[in-house]
GROMACS .gro file of C-alpha atoms in nm:
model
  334
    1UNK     CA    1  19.632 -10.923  11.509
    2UNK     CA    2  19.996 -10.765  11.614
    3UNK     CA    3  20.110 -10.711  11.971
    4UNK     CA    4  20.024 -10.352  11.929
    5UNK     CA    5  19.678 -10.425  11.820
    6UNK     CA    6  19.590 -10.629  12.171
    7UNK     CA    7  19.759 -10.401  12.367
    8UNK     CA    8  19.546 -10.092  12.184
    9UNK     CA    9  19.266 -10.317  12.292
   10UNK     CA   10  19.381 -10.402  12.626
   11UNK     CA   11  19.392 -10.029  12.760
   12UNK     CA   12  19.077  -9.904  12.548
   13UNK     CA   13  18.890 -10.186  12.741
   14UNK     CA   14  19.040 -10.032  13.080
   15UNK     CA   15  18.916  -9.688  12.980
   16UNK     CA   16  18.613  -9.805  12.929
   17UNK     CA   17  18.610 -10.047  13.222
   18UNK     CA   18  18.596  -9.701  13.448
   19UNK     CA   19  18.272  -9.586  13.251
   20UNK     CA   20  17.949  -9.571  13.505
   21UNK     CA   21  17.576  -9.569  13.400
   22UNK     CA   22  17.394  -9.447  13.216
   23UNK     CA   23  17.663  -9.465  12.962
   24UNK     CA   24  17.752  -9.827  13.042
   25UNK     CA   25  17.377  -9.987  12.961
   26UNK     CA   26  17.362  -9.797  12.661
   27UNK     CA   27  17.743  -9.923  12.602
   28UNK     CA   28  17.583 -10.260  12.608
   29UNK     CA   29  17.338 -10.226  12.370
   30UNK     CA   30  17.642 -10.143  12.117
   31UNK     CA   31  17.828 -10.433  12.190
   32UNK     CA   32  17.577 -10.700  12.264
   33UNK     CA   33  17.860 -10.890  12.446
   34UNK     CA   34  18.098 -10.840  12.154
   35UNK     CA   35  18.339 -10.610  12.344
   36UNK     CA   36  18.670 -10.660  12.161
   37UNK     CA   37  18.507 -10.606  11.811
   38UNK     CA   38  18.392 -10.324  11.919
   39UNK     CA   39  18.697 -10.133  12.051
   40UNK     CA   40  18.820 -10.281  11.751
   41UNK     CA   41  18.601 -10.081  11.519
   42UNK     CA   42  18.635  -9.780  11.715
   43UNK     CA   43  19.003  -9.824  11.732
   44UNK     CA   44  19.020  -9.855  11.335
   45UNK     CA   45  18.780  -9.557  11.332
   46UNK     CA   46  19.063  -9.361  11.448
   47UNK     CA   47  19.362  -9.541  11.339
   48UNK     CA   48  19.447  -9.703  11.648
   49UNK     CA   49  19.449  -9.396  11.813
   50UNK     CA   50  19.348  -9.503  12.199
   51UNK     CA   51  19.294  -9.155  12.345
   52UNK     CA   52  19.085  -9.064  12.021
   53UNK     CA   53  18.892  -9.414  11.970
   54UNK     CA   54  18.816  -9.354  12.372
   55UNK     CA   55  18.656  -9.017  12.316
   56UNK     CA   56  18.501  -9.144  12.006
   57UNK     CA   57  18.326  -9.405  12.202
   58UNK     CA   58  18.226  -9.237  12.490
   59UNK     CA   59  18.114  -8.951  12.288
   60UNK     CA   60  17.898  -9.158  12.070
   61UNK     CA   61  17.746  -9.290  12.422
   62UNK     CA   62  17.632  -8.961  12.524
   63UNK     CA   63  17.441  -8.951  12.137
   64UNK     CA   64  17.306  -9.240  12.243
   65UNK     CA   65  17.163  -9.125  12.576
   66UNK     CA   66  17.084  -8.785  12.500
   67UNK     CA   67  16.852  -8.834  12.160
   68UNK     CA   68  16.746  -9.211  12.391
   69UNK     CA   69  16.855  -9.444  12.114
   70UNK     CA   70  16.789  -9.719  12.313
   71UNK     CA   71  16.435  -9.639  12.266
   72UNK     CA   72  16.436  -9.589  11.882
   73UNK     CA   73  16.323  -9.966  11.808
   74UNK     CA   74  16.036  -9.876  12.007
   75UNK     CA   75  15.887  -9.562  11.842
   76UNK     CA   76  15.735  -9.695  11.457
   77UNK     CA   77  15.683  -9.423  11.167
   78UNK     CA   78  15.285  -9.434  11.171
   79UNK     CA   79  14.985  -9.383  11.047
   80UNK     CA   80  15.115  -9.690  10.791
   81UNK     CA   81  15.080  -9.521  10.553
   82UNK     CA   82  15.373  -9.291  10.603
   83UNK     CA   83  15.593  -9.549  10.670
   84UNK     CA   84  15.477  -9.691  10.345
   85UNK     CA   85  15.570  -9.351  10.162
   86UNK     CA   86  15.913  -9.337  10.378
   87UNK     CA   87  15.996  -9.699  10.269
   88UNK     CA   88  15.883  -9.561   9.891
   89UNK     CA   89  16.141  -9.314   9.927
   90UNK     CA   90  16.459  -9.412  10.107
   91UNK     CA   91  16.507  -9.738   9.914
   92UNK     CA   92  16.654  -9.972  10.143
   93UNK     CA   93  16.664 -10.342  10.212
   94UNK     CA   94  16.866 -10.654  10.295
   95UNK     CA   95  16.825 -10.925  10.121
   96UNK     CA   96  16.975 -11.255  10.255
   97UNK     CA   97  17.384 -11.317  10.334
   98UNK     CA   98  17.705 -11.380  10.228
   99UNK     CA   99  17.810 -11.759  10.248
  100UNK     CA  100  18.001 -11.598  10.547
  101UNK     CA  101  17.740 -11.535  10.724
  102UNK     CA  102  17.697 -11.153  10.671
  103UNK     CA  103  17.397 -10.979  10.639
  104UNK     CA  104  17.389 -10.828  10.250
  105UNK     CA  105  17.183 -10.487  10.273
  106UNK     CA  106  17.070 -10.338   9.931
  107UNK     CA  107  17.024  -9.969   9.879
  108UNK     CA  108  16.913  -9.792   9.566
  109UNK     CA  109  17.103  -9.491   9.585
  110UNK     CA  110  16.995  -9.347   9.237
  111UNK     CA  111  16.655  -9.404   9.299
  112UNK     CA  112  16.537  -9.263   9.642
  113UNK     CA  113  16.391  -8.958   9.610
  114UNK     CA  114  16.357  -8.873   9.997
  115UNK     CA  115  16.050  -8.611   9.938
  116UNK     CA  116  15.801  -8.814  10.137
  117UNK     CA  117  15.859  -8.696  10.408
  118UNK     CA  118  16.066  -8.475  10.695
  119UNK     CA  119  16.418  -8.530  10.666
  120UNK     CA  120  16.344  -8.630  11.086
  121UNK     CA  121  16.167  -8.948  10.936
  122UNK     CA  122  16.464  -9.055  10.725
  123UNK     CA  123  16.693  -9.007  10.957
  124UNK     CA  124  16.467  -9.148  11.234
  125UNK     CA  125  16.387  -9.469  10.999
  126UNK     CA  126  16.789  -9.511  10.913
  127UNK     CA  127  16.911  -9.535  11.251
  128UNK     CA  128  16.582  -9.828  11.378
  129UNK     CA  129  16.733 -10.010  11.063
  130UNK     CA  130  17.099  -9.946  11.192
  131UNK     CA  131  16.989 -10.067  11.544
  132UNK     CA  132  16.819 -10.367  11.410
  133UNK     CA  133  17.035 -10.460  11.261
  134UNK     CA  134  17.318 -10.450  11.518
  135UNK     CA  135  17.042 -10.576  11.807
  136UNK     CA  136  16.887 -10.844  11.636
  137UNK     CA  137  17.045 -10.948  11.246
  138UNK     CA  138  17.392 -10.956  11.400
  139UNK     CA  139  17.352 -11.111  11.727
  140UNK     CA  140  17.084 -11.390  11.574
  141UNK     CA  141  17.342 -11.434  11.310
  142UNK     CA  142  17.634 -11.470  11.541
  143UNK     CA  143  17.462 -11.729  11.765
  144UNK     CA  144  17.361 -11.949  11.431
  145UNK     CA  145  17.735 -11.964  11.298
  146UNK     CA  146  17.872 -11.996  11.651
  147UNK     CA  147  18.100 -11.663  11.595
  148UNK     CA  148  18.089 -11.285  11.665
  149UNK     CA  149  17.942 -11.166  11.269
  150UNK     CA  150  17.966 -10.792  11.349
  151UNK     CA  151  17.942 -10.666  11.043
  152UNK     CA  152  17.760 -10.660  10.728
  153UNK     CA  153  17.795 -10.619  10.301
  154UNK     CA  154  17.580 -10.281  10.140
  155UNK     CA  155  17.538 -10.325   9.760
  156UNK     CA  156  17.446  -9.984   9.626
  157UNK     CA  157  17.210  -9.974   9.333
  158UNK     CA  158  17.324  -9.624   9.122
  159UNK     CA  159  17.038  -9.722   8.887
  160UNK     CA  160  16.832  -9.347   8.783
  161UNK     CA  161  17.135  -9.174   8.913
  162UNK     CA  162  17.078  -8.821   8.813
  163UNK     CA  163  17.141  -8.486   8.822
  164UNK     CA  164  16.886  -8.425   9.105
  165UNK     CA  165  17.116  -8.608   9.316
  166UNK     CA  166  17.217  -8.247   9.417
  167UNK     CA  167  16.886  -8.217   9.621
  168UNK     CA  168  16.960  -8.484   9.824
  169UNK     CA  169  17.383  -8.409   9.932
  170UNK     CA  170  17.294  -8.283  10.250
  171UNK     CA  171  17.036  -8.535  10.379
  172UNK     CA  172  17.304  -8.782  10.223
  173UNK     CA  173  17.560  -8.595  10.438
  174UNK     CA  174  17.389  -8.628  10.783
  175UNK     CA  175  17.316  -8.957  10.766
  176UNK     CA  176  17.680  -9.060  10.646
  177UNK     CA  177  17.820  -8.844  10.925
  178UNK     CA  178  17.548  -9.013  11.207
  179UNK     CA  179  17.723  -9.302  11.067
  180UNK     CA  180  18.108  -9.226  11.082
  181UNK     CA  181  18.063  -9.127  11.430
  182UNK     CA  182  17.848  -9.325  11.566
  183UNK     CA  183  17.869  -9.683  11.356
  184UNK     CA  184  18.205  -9.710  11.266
  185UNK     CA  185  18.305 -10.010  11.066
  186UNK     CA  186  18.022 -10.196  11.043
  187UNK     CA  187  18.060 -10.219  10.699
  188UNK     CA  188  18.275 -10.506  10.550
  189UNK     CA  189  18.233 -10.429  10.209
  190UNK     CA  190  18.087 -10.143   9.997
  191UNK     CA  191  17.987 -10.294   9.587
  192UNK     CA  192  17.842 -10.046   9.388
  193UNK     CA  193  17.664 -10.152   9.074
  194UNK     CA  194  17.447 -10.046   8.768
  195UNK     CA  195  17.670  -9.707   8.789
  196UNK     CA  196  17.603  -9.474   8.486
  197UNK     CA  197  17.844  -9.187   8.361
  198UNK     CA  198  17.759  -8.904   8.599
  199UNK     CA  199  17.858  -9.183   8.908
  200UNK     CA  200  18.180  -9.208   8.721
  201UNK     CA  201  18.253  -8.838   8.712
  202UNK     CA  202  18.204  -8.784   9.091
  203UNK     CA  203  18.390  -9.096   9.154
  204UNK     CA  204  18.714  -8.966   9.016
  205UNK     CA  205  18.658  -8.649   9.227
  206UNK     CA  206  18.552  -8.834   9.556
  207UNK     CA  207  18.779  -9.118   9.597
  208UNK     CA  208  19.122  -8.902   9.638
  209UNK     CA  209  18.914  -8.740   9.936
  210UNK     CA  210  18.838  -9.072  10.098
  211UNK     CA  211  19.055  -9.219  10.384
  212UNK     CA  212  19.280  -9.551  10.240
  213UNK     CA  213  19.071  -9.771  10.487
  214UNK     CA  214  18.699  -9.641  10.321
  215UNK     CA  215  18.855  -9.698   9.957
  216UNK     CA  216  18.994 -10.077  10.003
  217UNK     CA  217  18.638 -10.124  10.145
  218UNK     CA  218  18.442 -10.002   9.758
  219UNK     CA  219  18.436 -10.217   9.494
  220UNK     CA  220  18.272 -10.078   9.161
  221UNK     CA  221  18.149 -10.391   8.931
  222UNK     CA  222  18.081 -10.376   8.571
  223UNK     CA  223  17.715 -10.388   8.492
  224UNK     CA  224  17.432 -10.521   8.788
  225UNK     CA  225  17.748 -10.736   8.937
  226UNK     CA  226  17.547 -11.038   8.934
  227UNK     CA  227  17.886 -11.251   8.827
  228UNK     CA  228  18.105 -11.105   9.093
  229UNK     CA  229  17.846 -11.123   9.361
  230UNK     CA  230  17.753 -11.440   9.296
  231UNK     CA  231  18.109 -11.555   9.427
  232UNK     CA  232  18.007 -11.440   9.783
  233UNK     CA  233  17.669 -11.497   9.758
  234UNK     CA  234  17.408 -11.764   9.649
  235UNK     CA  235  17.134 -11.602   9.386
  236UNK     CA  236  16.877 -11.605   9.679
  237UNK     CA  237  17.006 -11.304   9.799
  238UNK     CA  238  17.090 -11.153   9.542
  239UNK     CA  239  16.947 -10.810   9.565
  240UNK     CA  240  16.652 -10.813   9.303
  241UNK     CA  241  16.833 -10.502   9.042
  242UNK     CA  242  17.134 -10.770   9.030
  243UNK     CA  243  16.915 -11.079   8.882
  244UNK     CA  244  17.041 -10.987   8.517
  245UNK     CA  245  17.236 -10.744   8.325
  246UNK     CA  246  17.060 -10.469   8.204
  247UNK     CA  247  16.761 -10.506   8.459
  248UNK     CA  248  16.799 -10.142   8.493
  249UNK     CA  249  16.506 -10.180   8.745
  250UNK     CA  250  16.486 -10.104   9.181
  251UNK     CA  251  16.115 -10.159   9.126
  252UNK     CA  252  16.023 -10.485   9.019
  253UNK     CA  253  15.830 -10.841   9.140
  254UNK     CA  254  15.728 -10.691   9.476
  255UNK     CA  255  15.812 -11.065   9.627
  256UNK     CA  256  16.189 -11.025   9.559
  257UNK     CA  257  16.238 -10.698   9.593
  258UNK     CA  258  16.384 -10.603   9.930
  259UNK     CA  259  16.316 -10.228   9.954
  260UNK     CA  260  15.907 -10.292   9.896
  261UNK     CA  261  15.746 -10.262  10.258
  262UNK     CA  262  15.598 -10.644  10.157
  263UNK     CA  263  15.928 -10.803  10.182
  264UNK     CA  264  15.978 -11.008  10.498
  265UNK     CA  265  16.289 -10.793  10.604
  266UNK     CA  266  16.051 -10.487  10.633
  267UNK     CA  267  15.750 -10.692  10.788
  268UNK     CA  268  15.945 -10.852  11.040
  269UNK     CA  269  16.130 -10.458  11.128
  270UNK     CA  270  15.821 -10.290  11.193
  271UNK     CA  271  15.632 -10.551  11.324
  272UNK     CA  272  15.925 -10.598  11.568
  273UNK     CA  273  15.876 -10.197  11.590
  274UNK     CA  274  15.519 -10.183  11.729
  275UNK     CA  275  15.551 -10.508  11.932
  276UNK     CA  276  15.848 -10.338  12.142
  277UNK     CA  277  15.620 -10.030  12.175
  278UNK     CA  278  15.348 -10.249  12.298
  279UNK     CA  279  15.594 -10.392  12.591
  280UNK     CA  280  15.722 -10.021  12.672
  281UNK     CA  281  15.413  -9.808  12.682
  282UNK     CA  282  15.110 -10.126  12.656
  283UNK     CA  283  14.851  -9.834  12.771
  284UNK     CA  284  14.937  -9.547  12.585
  285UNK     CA  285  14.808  -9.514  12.185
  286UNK     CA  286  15.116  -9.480  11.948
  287UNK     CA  287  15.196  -9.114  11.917
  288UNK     CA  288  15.281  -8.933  11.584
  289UNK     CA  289  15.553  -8.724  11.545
  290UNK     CA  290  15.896  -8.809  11.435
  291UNK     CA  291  16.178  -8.968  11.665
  292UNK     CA  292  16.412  -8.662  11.667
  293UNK     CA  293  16.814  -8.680  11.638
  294UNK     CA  294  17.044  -8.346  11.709
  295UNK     CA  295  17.171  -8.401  11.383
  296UNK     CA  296  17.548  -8.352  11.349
  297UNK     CA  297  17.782  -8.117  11.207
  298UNK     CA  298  17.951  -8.268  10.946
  299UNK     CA  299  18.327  -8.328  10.948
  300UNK     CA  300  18.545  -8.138  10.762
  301UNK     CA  301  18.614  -8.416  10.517
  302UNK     CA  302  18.242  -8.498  10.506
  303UNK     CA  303  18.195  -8.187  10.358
  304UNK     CA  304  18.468  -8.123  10.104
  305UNK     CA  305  18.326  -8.484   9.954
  306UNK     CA  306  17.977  -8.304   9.996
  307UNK     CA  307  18.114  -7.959   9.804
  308UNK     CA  308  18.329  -8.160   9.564
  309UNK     CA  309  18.063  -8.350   9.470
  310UNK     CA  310  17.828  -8.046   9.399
  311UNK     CA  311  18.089  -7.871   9.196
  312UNK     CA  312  18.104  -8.182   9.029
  313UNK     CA  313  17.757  -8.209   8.908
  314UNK     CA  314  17.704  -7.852   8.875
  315UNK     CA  315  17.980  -7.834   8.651
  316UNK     CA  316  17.773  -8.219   8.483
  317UNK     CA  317  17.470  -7.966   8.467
  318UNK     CA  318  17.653  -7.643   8.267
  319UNK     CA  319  17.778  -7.889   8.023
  320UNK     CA  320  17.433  -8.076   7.975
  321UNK     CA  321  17.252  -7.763   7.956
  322UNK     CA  322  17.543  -7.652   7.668
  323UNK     CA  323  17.523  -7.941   7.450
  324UNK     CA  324  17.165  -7.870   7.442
  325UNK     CA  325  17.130  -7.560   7.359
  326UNK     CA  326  17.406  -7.608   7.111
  327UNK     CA  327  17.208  -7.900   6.930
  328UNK     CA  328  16.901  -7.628   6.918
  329UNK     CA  329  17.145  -7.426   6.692
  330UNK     CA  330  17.216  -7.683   6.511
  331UNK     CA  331  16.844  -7.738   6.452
  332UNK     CA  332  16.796  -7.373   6.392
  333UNK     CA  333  17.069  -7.368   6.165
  334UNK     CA  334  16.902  -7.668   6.002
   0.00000   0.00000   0.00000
């Protein structure tokens, strides 16, 4: 790290030296006495802007106290059942580390359907993930390889990817943008796998719209990946849809795969869940009702990627739509 860097660091750290409750106990729940690395991220956030990665950071404190984030491991997704049908939905997992130590998440981006439930739910159920995981996977992980591990690896499963994708942009959008501002660079590594053609038309449109930094970060693999995974990772965590080329399957042996609500990741987050909510509220039954988020206005690159992307398939739909009713002339003809 440059002179420049540490002295970015050194004056973000006085900014935020000045920064009074309640902001600075929520501030700690970010860093989990990983300070640096976190100005750090913030700072990259905003290319080592310090005036902007300070208002970035404090502004993403005042999120956190006015929607009580703090809280969020502490309010599960009941009855059960609904969790069950949000975990059937937003396919999500993680599924063991890197030999680095990072925690490897798995999402199956083609095949989430989010129509279980409120979009409140998702959004509610993404953050608790993103807050275990900073809280508890991170820190636990940090202690047992005696170093800060402050971020993680997402493989993204475009298995099913379809047309109806175009349902789900704007649910897609908020939780990106929830994200950007308020967990910057907590991603080491994006690999995106099992991608079929319509992934490769968007792709060409979306990556001239993403910043440099986001870009170096994806790495498309031919096929499930399994061979270029397997270089940063032992097979035991794996995600399950990267076992064997042409798996073509999110959904299979319920004991491996990390988005089913019977994996340990998933016990051990909501049991963690209801235990906290037991400590904070030991008399009161567990209300229902989702954890609301303001959700936020997307940026203005957030949504051109959002539009482009719509044109995109829209434009993937005409021509679909075209070749078939051209092959029913055809047929006519015949």
């Amino acid at each position: 790290m440059g002179i420049v860097s540490q002295e970015a660091i050194l004056e973000l750290q006085a900014l935020m030296d000045s920064v009074e409750e309640p902001l600075n106990i929520t501030f700690q729940n970010v860093h989990q006495g990983f300070r640096a690395e976190t100005l750090v991220r913030f700072l990259k956030a905003r290319e080592w802007n310090v005036a902007k990665a300070h208002k970035m950071l404090v502004d993403c404190l005042h999120w956190r106290v006015q929607n009580t984030i703090d809280d969020i491991l502490a309010k599960p997704i009941v009855p059960s059942e609904l969790y069950g049908a949000v975990r059937d939905s937003q396919l999500i997992g993680m599924s063991g580390y890197s030999r680095e130590g990072l925690p490897v998440f798995a999402i199956g981006v083609g095949l989430s359907t989010f129509d279980k439930a409120s979009v409140h739910y998702y959004v509610q159920s993404h953050i608790q993930i993103n807050e275990y995981r900073d809280r508890v996977i991170l820190p636990s992980a940090s202690k047992k390889h005696g170093r800060p591990i402050t971020t993680c690896i997402k493989v993204l499963d475009m298995t099913g990817l379809k047309l109806s994708a175009l349902s789900k942009i704007k649910l897609l959008t908020i939780i990106s943008t929830i994200d950007d501002l308020n967990y910057p660079e907590k991603t080491n590594t994006y690999y995106i796998v099992n991608a079929p053609y319509i992934f490769s038309a968007c792709w060409k449109v979306v990556k001239p719209l993403l910043q440099e930094r986001t870009r170096k970060k994806i790495q498309v693999l031919p096929g499930c990946g399994r061979d270029e995974l397997l270089k940063i990772m032992d097979i035991a965590s794996l995600p399950h849809f990267c076992r064997k080329d042409g798996s073509g399957s999110s959904r299979n042996a319920e004991n491996e795969n990390c988005f089913s609500l019977d994996h340990p990741f998933h016990q051990q987050l909501y049991n963690y869940i209801k235990q906290q909510s037991l400590i904070t509220e030991p008399a009161q039954p567990i209300k229902q009702g989702s954890f609301h988020v303001d959700l936020p206005e997307p940026a203005a690159e957030e949504t051109e990627i959002a539009k482009s992307l719509e044109s995109e398939l829209q434009k993937f739909e005409k021509g679909n739509m075209l070749s078939k009713s051209t092959d029913g002339i055809k047929t006519d003809d015949d």
